[in-house]
mmCIF file of N, CA and C and ligand atoms in Angstrom:
data_model
loop_
_atom_site.group_PDB
_atom_site.id
_atom_site.type_symbol
_atom_site.label_atom_id
_atom_site.label_comp_id
_atom_site.label_asym_id
_atom_site.label_seq_id
_atom_site.Cartn_x
_atom_site.Cartn_y
_atom_site.Cartn_z
ATOM 1 N N MET A 1 -29.332 3.281 -3.629
ATOM 2 C CA MET A 1 -29.563 1.955 -3.006
ATOM 3 C C MET A 1 -30.292 2.154 -1.675
ATOM 4 N N SER A 2 -31.517 1.643 -1.581
ATOM 5 C CA SER A 2 -32.354 1.939 -0.420
ATOM 6 C C SER A 2 -31.836 1.307 0.865
ATOM 7 N N ASP A 3 -31.125 0.169 0.757
ATOM 8 C CA ASP A 3 -30.664 -0.489 1.980
ATOM 9 C C ASP A 3 -29.191 -0.207 2.280
ATOM 10 N N CYS A 4 -28.629 0.807 1.629
ATOM 11 C CA CYS A 4 -27.205 1.110 1.834
ATOM 12 C C CYS A 4 -27.050 2.141 2.951
ATOM 13 N N LEU A 5 -26.231 1.791 3.946
ATOM 14 C CA LEU A 5 -26.033 2.663 5.111
ATOM 15 C C LEU A 5 -25.557 4.059 4.715
ATOM 16 N N PHE A 6 -24.567 4.121 3.825
ATOM 17 C CA PHE A 6 -24.018 5.437 3.485
ATOM 18 C C PHE A 6 -24.954 6.205 2.550
ATOM 19 N N CYS A 7 -25.763 5.524 1.733
ATOM 20 C CA CYS A 7 -26.810 6.241 0.979
ATOM 21 C C CYS A 7 -27.823 6.838 1.950
ATOM 22 N N LYS A 8 -28.106 6.126 3.031
ATOM 23 C CA LYS A 8 -29.032 6.666 4.047
ATOM 24 C C LYS A 8 -28.422 7.895 4.714
ATOM 25 N N ILE A 9 -27.138 7.867 4.963
ATOM 26 C CA ILE A 9 -26.461 9.052 5.514
ATOM 27 C C ILE A 9 -26.557 10.206 4.518
ATOM 28 N N LEU A 10 -26.353 9.917 3.219
ATOM 29 C CA LEU A 10 -26.454 10.965 2.195
ATOM 30 C C LEU A 10 -27.852 11.569 2.154
ATOM 31 N N LYS A 11 -28.868 10.739 2.351
ATOM 32 C CA LYS A 11 -30.257 11.231 2.314
ATOM 33 C C LYS A 11 -30.678 11.886 3.623
ATOM 34 N N GLY A 12 -29.813 11.812 4.651
ATOM 35 C CA GLY A 12 -30.148 12.392 5.944
ATOM 36 C C GLY A 12 -31.033 11.492 6.790
ATOM 37 N N GLU A 13 -31.222 10.248 6.349
ATOM 38 C CA GLU A 13 -32.063 9.308 7.116
ATOM 39 C C GLU A 13 -31.324 8.798 8.355
ATOM 40 N N ILE A 14 -29.994 8.830 8.273
ATOM 41 C CA ILE A 14 -29.155 8.522 9.442
ATOM 42 C C ILE A 14 -28.287 9.755 9.655
ATOM 43 N N SER A 15 -28.203 10.221 10.883
ATOM 44 C CA SER A 15 -27.461 11.459 11.122
ATOM 45 C C SER A 15 -25.955 11.205 11.094
ATOM 46 N N SER A 16 -25.233 12.243 10.766
ATOM 47 C CA SER A 16 -23.770 12.163 10.717
ATOM 48 C C SER A 16 -23.205 13.547 11.005
ATOM 49 N N ALA A 17 -21.955 13.563 11.426
ATOM 50 C CA ALA A 17 -21.280 14.833 11.730
ATOM 51 C C ALA A 17 -20.494 15.268 10.495
ATOM 52 N N LYS A 18 -21.066 16.210 9.760
ATOM 53 C CA LYS A 18 -20.471 16.647 8.488
ATOM 54 C C LYS A 18 -19.149 17.378 8.693
ATOM 55 N N VAL A 19 -18.170 17.021 7.873
ATOM 56 C CA VAL A 19 -16.879 17.707 7.875
ATOM 57 C C VAL A 19 -16.712 18.518 6.588
ATOM 58 N N TYR A 20 -17.262 17.997 5.480
ATOM 59 C CA TYR A 20 -17.100 18.654 4.173
ATOM 60 C C TYR A 20 -18.204 18.165 3.250
ATOM 61 N N GLU A 21 -18.634 19.048 2.328
ATOM 62 C CA GLU A 21 -19.629 18.639 1.324
ATOM 63 C C GLU A 21 -19.485 19.498 0.086
ATOM 64 N N ASP A 22 -19.613 18.869 -1.081
ATOM 65 C CA ASP A 22 -19.758 19.625 -2.325
ATOM 66 C C ASP A 22 -20.712 18.858 -3.232
ATOM 67 N N GLU A 23 -20.733 19.206 -4.508
ATOM 68 C CA GLU A 23 -21.691 18.597 -5.443
ATOM 69 C C GLU A 23 -21.487 17.086 -5.585
ATOM 70 N N TYR A 24 -20.241 16.632 -5.433
ATOM 71 C CA TYR A 24 -19.903 15.238 -5.703
ATOM 72 C C TYR A 24 -19.616 14.395 -4.462
ATOM 73 N N VAL A 25 -19.268 15.066 -3.372
ATOM 74 C CA VAL A 25 -18.625 14.384 -2.245
ATOM 75 C C VAL A 25 -19.252 14.790 -0.920
ATOM 76 N N TYR A 26 -19.303 13.822 0.012
ATOM 77 C CA TYR A 26 -19.707 14.124 1.392
ATOM 78 C C TYR A 26 -18.685 13.480 2.326
ATOM 79 N N ALA A 27 -18.324 14.187 3.386
ATOM 80 C CA ALA A 27 -17.354 13.666 4.352
ATOM 81 C C ALA A 27 -17.872 13.894 5.762
ATOM 82 N N PHE A 28 -17.667 12.885 6.613
ATOM 83 C CA PHE A 28 -18.239 12.941 7.972
ATOM 84 C C PHE A 28 -17.345 12.158 8.925
ATOM 85 N N ASN A 29 -17.478 12.448 10.211
ATOM 86 C CA ASN A 29 -16.666 11.762 11.220
ATOM 87 C C ASN A 29 -17.068 10.299 11.328
ATOM 88 N N ASP A 30 -16.061 9.416 11.383
ATOM 89 C CA ASP A 30 -16.338 7.997 11.597
ATOM 90 C C ASP A 30 -16.922 7.802 12.993
ATOM 91 N N ILE A 31 -17.922 6.938 13.097
ATOM 92 C CA ILE A 31 -18.602 6.711 14.376
ATOM 93 C C ILE A 31 -17.703 5.972 15.365
ATOM 94 N N SER A 32 -16.713 5.287 14.844
ATOM 95 C CA SER A 32 -15.823 4.476 15.684
ATOM 96 C C SER A 32 -14.367 4.749 15.290
ATOM 97 N N PRO A 33 -13.861 5.929 15.639
ATOM 98 C CA PRO A 33 -12.559 6.360 15.106
ATOM 99 C C PRO A 33 -11.389 5.496 15.564
ATOM 100 N N VAL A 34 -10.437 5.273 14.641
ATOM 101 C CA VAL A 34 -9.218 4.523 14.976
ATOM 102 C C VAL A 34 -8.000 5.451 15.021
ATOM 103 N N ALA A 35 -8.251 6.743 14.897
ATOM 104 C CA ALA A 35 -7.190 7.751 15.029
ATOM 105 C C ALA A 35 -7.866 9.020 15.565
ATOM 106 N N PRO A 36 -7.086 9.936 16.151
ATOM 107 C CA PRO A 36 -7.694 11.166 16.671
ATOM 108 C C PRO A 36 -8.472 11.938 15.599
ATOM 109 N N PHE A 37 -8.031 11.846 14.367
ATOM 110 C CA PHE A 37 -8.780 12.410 13.231
ATOM 111 C C PHE A 37 -9.143 11.244 12.323
ATOM 112 N N HIS A 38 -10.435 10.962 12.161
ATOM 113 C CA HIS A 38 -10.878 9.835 11.325
ATOM 114 C C HIS A 38 -12.176 10.243 10.628
ATOM 115 N N VAL A 39 -12.017 10.624 9.364
ATOM 116 C CA VAL A 39 -13.142 11.094 8.554
ATOM 117 C C VAL A 39 -13.380 10.104 7.416
ATOM 118 N N ILE A 40 -14.651 9.856 7.123
ATOM 119 C CA ILE A 40 -15.035 8.995 5.995
ATOM 120 C C ILE A 40 -15.442 9.913 4.838
ATOM 121 N N VAL A 41 -14.841 9.696 3.681
ATOM 122 C CA VAL A 41 -15.140 10.502 2.496
ATOM 123 C C VAL A 41 -15.820 9.608 1.467
ATOM 124 N N ILE A 42 -17.017 10.037 1.013
ATOM 125 C CA ILE A 42 -17.789 9.182 0.081
ATOM 126 C C ILE A 42 -18.283 9.988 -1.116
ATOM 127 N N PRO A 43 -18.428 9.290 -2.272
ATOM 128 C CA PRO A 43 -19.075 9.941 -3.414
ATOM 129 C C PRO A 43 -20.581 9.998 -3.197
ATOM 130 N N LYS A 44 -21.222 11.009 -3.789
ATOM 131 C CA LYS A 44 -22.674 11.173 -3.635
ATOM 132 C C LYS A 44 -23.474 10.331 -4.633
ATOM 133 N N ILE A 45 -22.875 9.289 -5.152
ATOM 134 C CA ILE A 45 -23.622 8.271 -5.900
ATOM 135 C C ILE A 45 -23.229 6.928 -5.314
ATOM 136 N N HIS A 46 -24.108 5.932 -5.482
ATOM 137 C CA HIS A 46 -23.784 4.610 -4.954
ATOM 138 C C HIS A 46 -22.819 3.887 -5.880
ATOM 139 N N ILE A 47 -21.610 3.681 -5.384
ATOM 140 C CA ILE A 47 -20.623 2.804 -6.029
ATOM 141 C C ILE A 47 -20.289 1.794 -4.942
ATOM 142 N N GLY A 48 -20.455 0.498 -5.233
ATOM 143 C CA GLY A 48 -20.346 -0.506 -4.179
ATOM 144 C C GLY A 48 -18.953 -0.635 -3.591
ATOM 145 N N SER A 49 -17.954 -0.589 -4.444
ATOM 146 C CA SER A 49 -16.569 -0.745 -3.983
ATOM 147 C C SER A 49 -15.645 -0.320 -5.115
ATOM 148 N N THR A 50 -14.346 -0.401 -4.847
ATOM 149 C CA THR A 50 -13.354 -0.060 -5.875
ATOM 150 C C THR A 50 -13.541 -0.921 -7.127
ATOM 151 N N ASP A 51 -14.015 -2.153 -6.956
ATOM 152 C CA ASP A 51 -14.284 -3.040 -8.094
ATOM 153 C C ASP A 51 -15.274 -2.437 -9.085
ATOM 154 N N GLU A 52 -16.089 -1.508 -8.642
ATOM 155 C CA GLU A 52 -17.154 -0.951 -9.496
ATOM 156 C C GLU A 52 -16.796 0.399 -10.109
ATOM 157 N N ILE A 53 -15.537 0.844 -9.928
ATOM 158 C CA ILE A 53 -15.122 2.106 -10.561
ATOM 159 C C ILE A 53 -14.961 1.868 -12.063
ATOM 160 N N ASN A 54 -15.515 2.778 -12.864
ATOM 161 C CA ASN A 54 -15.400 2.668 -14.321
ATOM 162 C C ASN A 54 -15.372 4.072 -14.943
ATOM 163 N N GLY A 55 -15.318 4.110 -16.258
ATOM 164 C CA GLY A 55 -15.211 5.383 -16.970
ATOM 165 C C GLY A 55 -16.398 6.306 -16.762
ATOM 166 N N GLU A 56 -17.537 5.724 -16.393
ATOM 167 C CA GLU A 56 -18.746 6.543 -16.181
ATOM 168 C C GLU A 56 -18.739 7.260 -14.829
ATOM 169 N N ASN A 57 -18.153 6.601 -13.797
ATOM 170 C CA ASN A 57 -18.277 7.155 -12.443
ATOM 171 C C ASN A 57 -16.951 7.647 -11.850
ATOM 172 N N SER A 58 -15.842 7.485 -12.584
ATOM 173 C CA SER A 58 -14.539 7.773 -11.974
ATOM 174 C C SER A 58 -14.342 9.254 -11.643
ATOM 175 N N VAL A 59 -15.140 10.138 -12.258
ATOM 176 C CA VAL A 59 -15.029 11.549 -11.890
ATOM 177 C C VAL A 59 -15.334 11.737 -10.397
ATOM 178 N N TYR A 60 -16.228 10.924 -9.855
ATOM 179 C CA TYR A 60 -16.557 11.021 -8.429
ATOM 180 C C TYR A 60 -15.351 10.650 -7.554
ATOM 181 N N ILE A 61 -14.552 9.713 -8.043
ATOM 182 C CA ILE A 61 -13.372 9.301 -7.263
ATOM 183 C C ILE A 61 -12.314 10.399 -7.328
ATOM 184 N N ALA A 62 -12.162 11.002 -8.500
ATOM 185 C CA ALA A 62 -11.244 12.147 -8.598
ATOM 186 C C ALA A 62 -11.686 13.256 -7.646
ATOM 187 N N LYS A 63 -12.991 13.490 -7.577
ATOM 188 C CA LYS A 63 -13.519 14.539 -6.704
ATOM 189 C C LYS A 63 -13.317 14.193 -5.228
ATOM 190 N N VAL A 64 -13.358 12.888 -4.903
ATOM 191 C CA VAL A 64 -13.062 12.475 -3.520
ATOM 192 C C VAL A 64 -11.655 12.947 -3.143
ATOM 193 N N PHE A 65 -10.695 12.745 -4.040
ATOM 194 C CA PHE A 65 -9.318 13.110 -3.698
ATOM 195 C C PHE A 65 -9.106 14.631 -3.723
ATOM 196 N N GLU A 66 -9.835 15.325 -4.574
ATOM 197 C CA GLU A 66 -9.802 16.799 -4.494
ATOM 198 C C GLU A 66 -10.318 17.242 -3.125
ATOM 199 N N ALA A 67 -11.377 16.581 -2.658
ATOM 200 C CA ALA A 67 -11.953 16.913 -1.351
ATOM 201 C C ALA A 67 -10.954 16.613 -0.233
ATOM 202 N N VAL A 68 -10.253 15.492 -0.341
ATOM 203 C CA VAL A 68 -9.252 15.140 0.681
ATOM 204 C C VAL A 68 -8.212 16.259 0.791
ATOM 205 N N ALA A 69 -7.730 16.749 -0.342
ATOM 206 C CA ALA A 69 -6.718 17.819 -0.320
ATOM 207 C C ALA A 69 -7.283 19.078 0.351
ATOM 208 N N LYS A 70 -8.549 19.378 0.064
ATOM 209 C CA LYS A 70 -9.178 20.557 0.691
ATOM 210 C C LYS A 70 -9.338 20.354 2.195
ATOM 211 N N ILE A 71 -9.828 19.180 2.582
ATOM 212 C CA ILE A 71 -10.043 18.898 4.013
ATOM 213 C C ILE A 71 -8.714 18.967 4.757
ATOM 214 N N ALA A 72 -7.668 18.405 4.160
ATOM 215 C CA ALA A 72 -6.354 18.409 4.816
ATOM 216 C C ALA A 72 -5.896 19.838 5.093
ATOM 217 N N LYS A 73 -6.155 20.731 4.150
ATOM 218 C CA LYS A 73 -5.766 22.142 4.348
ATOM 219 C C LYS A 73 -6.654 22.805 5.403
ATOM 220 N N THR A 74 -7.960 22.604 5.275
ATOM 221 C CA THR A 74 -8.904 23.237 6.204
ATOM 222 C C THR A 74 -8.681 22.767 7.634
ATOM 223 N N GLU A 75 -8.383 21.470 7.783
ATOM 224 C CA GLU A 75 -8.264 20.876 9.121
ATOM 225 C C GLU A 75 -6.833 20.936 9.668
ATOM 226 N N GLY A 76 -5.916 21.488 8.876
ATOM 227 C CA GLY A 76 -4.550 21.660 9.361
ATOM 228 C C GLY A 76 -3.776 20.359 9.524
ATOM 229 N N LEU A 77 -3.895 19.472 8.535
ATOM 230 C CA LEU A 77 -3.199 18.169 8.620
ATOM 231 C C LEU A 77 -1.823 18.247 7.951
ATOM 232 N N GLU A 78 -1.105 19.351 8.218
ATOM 233 C CA GLU A 78 0.157 19.550 7.503
ATOM 234 C C GLU A 78 1.235 18.541 7.891
ATOM 235 N N LYS A 79 1.058 17.849 9.029
ATOM 236 C CA LYS A 79 2.052 16.837 9.426
ATOM 237 C C LYS A 79 1.885 15.541 8.656
ATOM 238 N N GLY A 80 0.774 15.397 7.950
ATOM 239 C CA GLY A 80 0.559 14.207 7.139
ATOM 240 C C GLY A 80 -0.714 13.475 7.515
ATOM 241 N N TYR A 81 -1.064 12.543 6.664
ATOM 242 C CA TYR A 81 -2.305 11.777 6.864
ATOM 243 C C TYR A 81 -2.250 10.544 5.979
ATOM 244 N N ARG A 82 -3.213 9.673 6.165
ATOM 245 C CA ARG A 82 -3.318 8.462 5.333
ATOM 246 C C ARG A 82 -4.741 8.339 4.812
ATOM 247 N N VAL A 83 -4.855 7.944 3.529
ATOM 248 C CA VAL A 83 -6.151 7.662 2.914
ATOM 249 C C VAL A 83 -6.219 6.153 2.687
ATOM 250 N N VAL A 84 -7.274 5.524 3.224
ATOM 251 C CA VAL A 84 -7.409 4.067 3.145
ATOM 252 C C VAL A 84 -8.729 3.704 2.481
ATOM 253 N N ASN A 85 -8.649 2.796 1.522
ATOM 254 C CA ASN A 85 -9.859 2.218 0.937
ATOM 255 C C ASN A 85 -9.815 0.709 1.141
ATOM 256 N N ASN A 86 -10.779 0.194 1.890
ATOM 257 C CA ASN A 86 -10.892 -1.244 2.074
ATOM 258 C C ASN A 86 -11.855 -1.778 1.011
ATOM 259 N N CYS A 87 -11.427 -2.829 0.303
ATOM 260 C CA CYS A 87 -12.261 -3.385 -0.775
ATOM 261 C C CYS A 87 -12.478 -4.871 -0.557
ATOM 262 N N GLY A 88 -13.740 -5.257 -0.424
ATOM 263 C CA GLY A 88 -14.074 -6.679 -0.319
ATOM 264 C C GLY A 88 -13.783 -7.266 1.047
ATOM 265 N N GLU A 89 -14.165 -8.526 1.200
ATOM 266 C CA GLU A 89 -14.101 -9.193 2.505
ATOM 267 C C GLU A 89 -12.674 -9.237 3.069
ATOM 268 N N GLU A 90 -11.725 -9.700 2.285
ATOM 269 C CA GLU A 90 -10.357 -9.797 2.810
ATOM 270 C C GLU A 90 -9.698 -8.435 2.910
ATOM 271 N N GLY A 91 -10.249 -7.461 2.202
ATOM 272 C CA GLY A 91 -9.742 -6.091 2.320
ATOM 273 C C GLY A 91 -10.292 -5.364 3.532
ATOM 274 N N GLY A 92 -11.242 -6.004 4.229
ATOM 275 C CA GLY A 92 -11.783 -5.412 5.458
ATOM 276 C C GLY A 92 -12.954 -4.476 5.245
ATOM 277 N N GLN A 93 -13.594 -4.542 4.062
ATOM 278 C CA GLN A 93 -14.736 -3.648 3.803
ATOM 279 C C GLN A 93 -15.977 -4.166 4.517
ATOM 280 N N THR A 94 -16.618 -3.290 5.298
ATOM 281 C CA THR A 94 -17.839 -3.678 6.028
ATOM 282 C C THR A 94 -19.070 -2.907 5.573
ATOM 283 N N VAL A 95 -18.890 -1.801 4.870
ATOM 284 C CA VAL A 95 -20.025 -1.031 4.346
ATOM 285 C C VAL A 95 -19.909 -1.009 2.814
ATOM 286 N N GLY A 96 -20.988 -1.445 2.132
ATOM 287 C CA GLY A 96 -20.957 -1.633 0.684
ATOM 288 C C GLY A 96 -21.257 -0.398 -0.143
ATOM 289 N N HIS A 97 -20.667 0.707 0.245
ATOM 290 C CA HIS A 97 -20.704 1.960 -0.535
ATOM 291 C C HIS A 97 -19.267 2.472 -0.470
ATOM 292 N N ILE A 98 -18.632 2.591 -1.605
ATOM 293 C CA ILE A 98 -17.195 2.921 -1.595
ATOM 294 C C ILE A 98 -16.928 4.132 -0.699
ATOM 295 N N HIS A 99 -15.859 4.006 0.088
ATOM 296 C CA HIS A 99 -15.514 5.092 1.007
ATOM 297 C C HIS A 99 -14.026 5.088 1.268
ATOM 298 N N PHE A 100 -13.548 6.245 1.665
ATOM 299 C CA PHE A 100 -12.125 6.450 1.891
ATOM 300 C C PHE A 100 -11.944 6.988 3.307
ATOM 301 N N HIS A 101 -11.167 6.251 4.087
ATOM 302 C CA HIS A 101 -10.867 6.685 5.455
ATOM 303 C C HIS A 101 -9.734 7.710 5.376
ATOM 304 N N LEU A 102 -9.940 8.868 5.978
ATOM 305 C CA LEU A 102 -8.879 9.872 6.088
ATOM 306 C C LEU A 102 -8.448 9.896 7.552
ATOM 307 N N LEU A 103 -7.228 9.417 7.778
ATOM 308 C CA LEU A 103 -6.715 9.208 9.137
ATOM 309 C C LEU A 103 -5.547 10.155 9.403
ATOM 310 N N ALA A 104 -5.530 10.745 10.596
ATOM 311 C CA ALA A 104 -4.445 11.672 10.915
ATOM 312 C C ALA A 104 -4.341 11.893 12.419
ATOM 313 N N ARG A 105 -3.308 12.666 12.771
ATOM 314 C CA ARG A 105 -3.024 13.116 14.135
ATOM 315 C C ARG A 105 -2.527 12.004 15.051
ATOM 316 N N ARG A 106 -1.940 10.975 14.459
ATOM 317 C CA ARG A 106 -1.111 10.053 15.240
ATOM 318 C C ARG A 106 -0.108 9.432 14.282
ATOM 319 N N ASN A 107 0.942 8.811 14.832
ATOM 320 C CA ASN A 107 1.922 8.140 13.996
ATOM 321 C C ASN A 107 1.322 6.876 13.434
ATOM 322 N N LEU A 108 1.099 6.824 12.124
ATOM 323 C CA LEU A 108 0.474 5.663 11.495
ATOM 324 C C LEU A 108 1.569 4.678 11.080
ATOM 325 N N GLN A 109 1.399 3.453 11.462
ATOM 326 C CA GLN A 109 2.437 2.442 11.204
ATOM 327 C C GLN A 109 2.356 1.929 9.763
ATOM 328 N N TRP A 110 3.508 1.473 9.275
ATOM 329 C CA TRP A 110 3.559 0.837 7.956
ATOM 330 C C TRP A 110 4.515 -0.352 8.022
ATOM 331 N N PRO A 111 4.166 -1.519 7.492
ATOM 332 C CA PRO A 111 2.902 -1.811 6.823
ATOM 333 C C PRO A 111 1.751 -1.964 7.803
ATOM 334 N N PRO A 112 0.512 -1.776 7.314
ATOM 335 C CA PRO A 112 -0.654 -1.950 8.188
ATOM 336 C C PRO A 112 -0.850 -3.427 8.517
ATOM 337 N N GLY A 113 -1.650 -3.699 9.527
ATOM 338 C CA GLY A 113 -1.875 -5.077 9.942
ATOM 339 C C GLY A 113 -2.804 -5.827 9.007
HETATM 340 P P1 5GP B 1 -14.942 -0.242 6.298
HETATM 341 O O1 5GP B 1 -14.684 -1.244 7.394
HETATM 342 O O2 5GP B 1 -16.094 -0.692 5.424
HETATM 343 O O3 5GP B 1 -13.733 0.135 5.501
HETATM 344 O O4 5GP B 1 -15.366 1.097 7.018
HETATM 345 C C1 5GP B 1 -16.655 1.380 7.432
HETATM 346 C C2 5GP B 1 -16.540 2.478 8.440
HETATM 347 O O5 5GP B 1 -17.811 3.047 8.641
HETATM 348 C C3 5GP B 1 -16.053 2.000 9.821
HETATM 349 O O6 5GP B 1 -14.862 2.697 10.164
HETATM 350 C C4 5GP B 1 -17.221 2.315 10.750
HETATM 351 O O7 5GP B 1 -16.805 2.761 12.020
HETATM 352 C C5 5GP B 1 -17.962 3.390 9.982
HETATM 353 N N1 5GP B 1 -19.389 3.407 10.249
HETATM 354 C C6 5GP B 1 -20.232 2.340 10.251
HETATM 355 N N2 5GP B 1 -21.485 2.729 10.513
HETATM 356 C C7 5GP B 1 -21.450 4.076 10.678
HETATM 357 C C8 5GP B 1 -22.453 5.063 10.973
HETATM 358 O O8 5GP B 1 -23.636 4.786 11.116
HETATM 359 N N3 5GP B 1 -22.031 6.348 11.072
HETATM 360 C C9 5GP B 1 -20.723 6.713 10.902
HETATM 361 N N4 5GP B 1 -20.428 8.003 11.046
HETATM 362 N N5 5GP B 1 -19.762 5.809 10.616
HETATM 363 C C10 5GP B 1 -20.115 4.510 10.507
HETATM 364 ZN ZN1 ZN B 2 -24.813 3.597 -1.173
#
């Protein structure tokens, strides 16, 4: 998607601070962190939101969570972390390329606001 912010990050047209990368997944520091550790994990194909996950592309979502487990080990998040996916307007999604917030290094409240 030519006008997608995170596709532009994947193509290197917008710079980002890489935390992890493999064949399926890219992860980078959020530009506006809400926790001391705030990484955005995205699939390397354009999927607009959770609504668009299907049998053809779900391997990318599985790979996102494999990447989360690897990042948690590499970054020493043994005290715990939270993975957040915002979907749609009321879900708080502002970028139309599915992404997963990996939040850590502070006490995360439950339920969220
Ligand atoms: P959403 O609100 O859609 O769940 O999350 C989008 C996230 O992308 C936000 O946390 C926002 O700070 C982050 N973000 C938006 N634009 C950029 C950018 O250009 N670079 C980086 N690294 N993060 C961005
Ligand atoms: Zn995209």
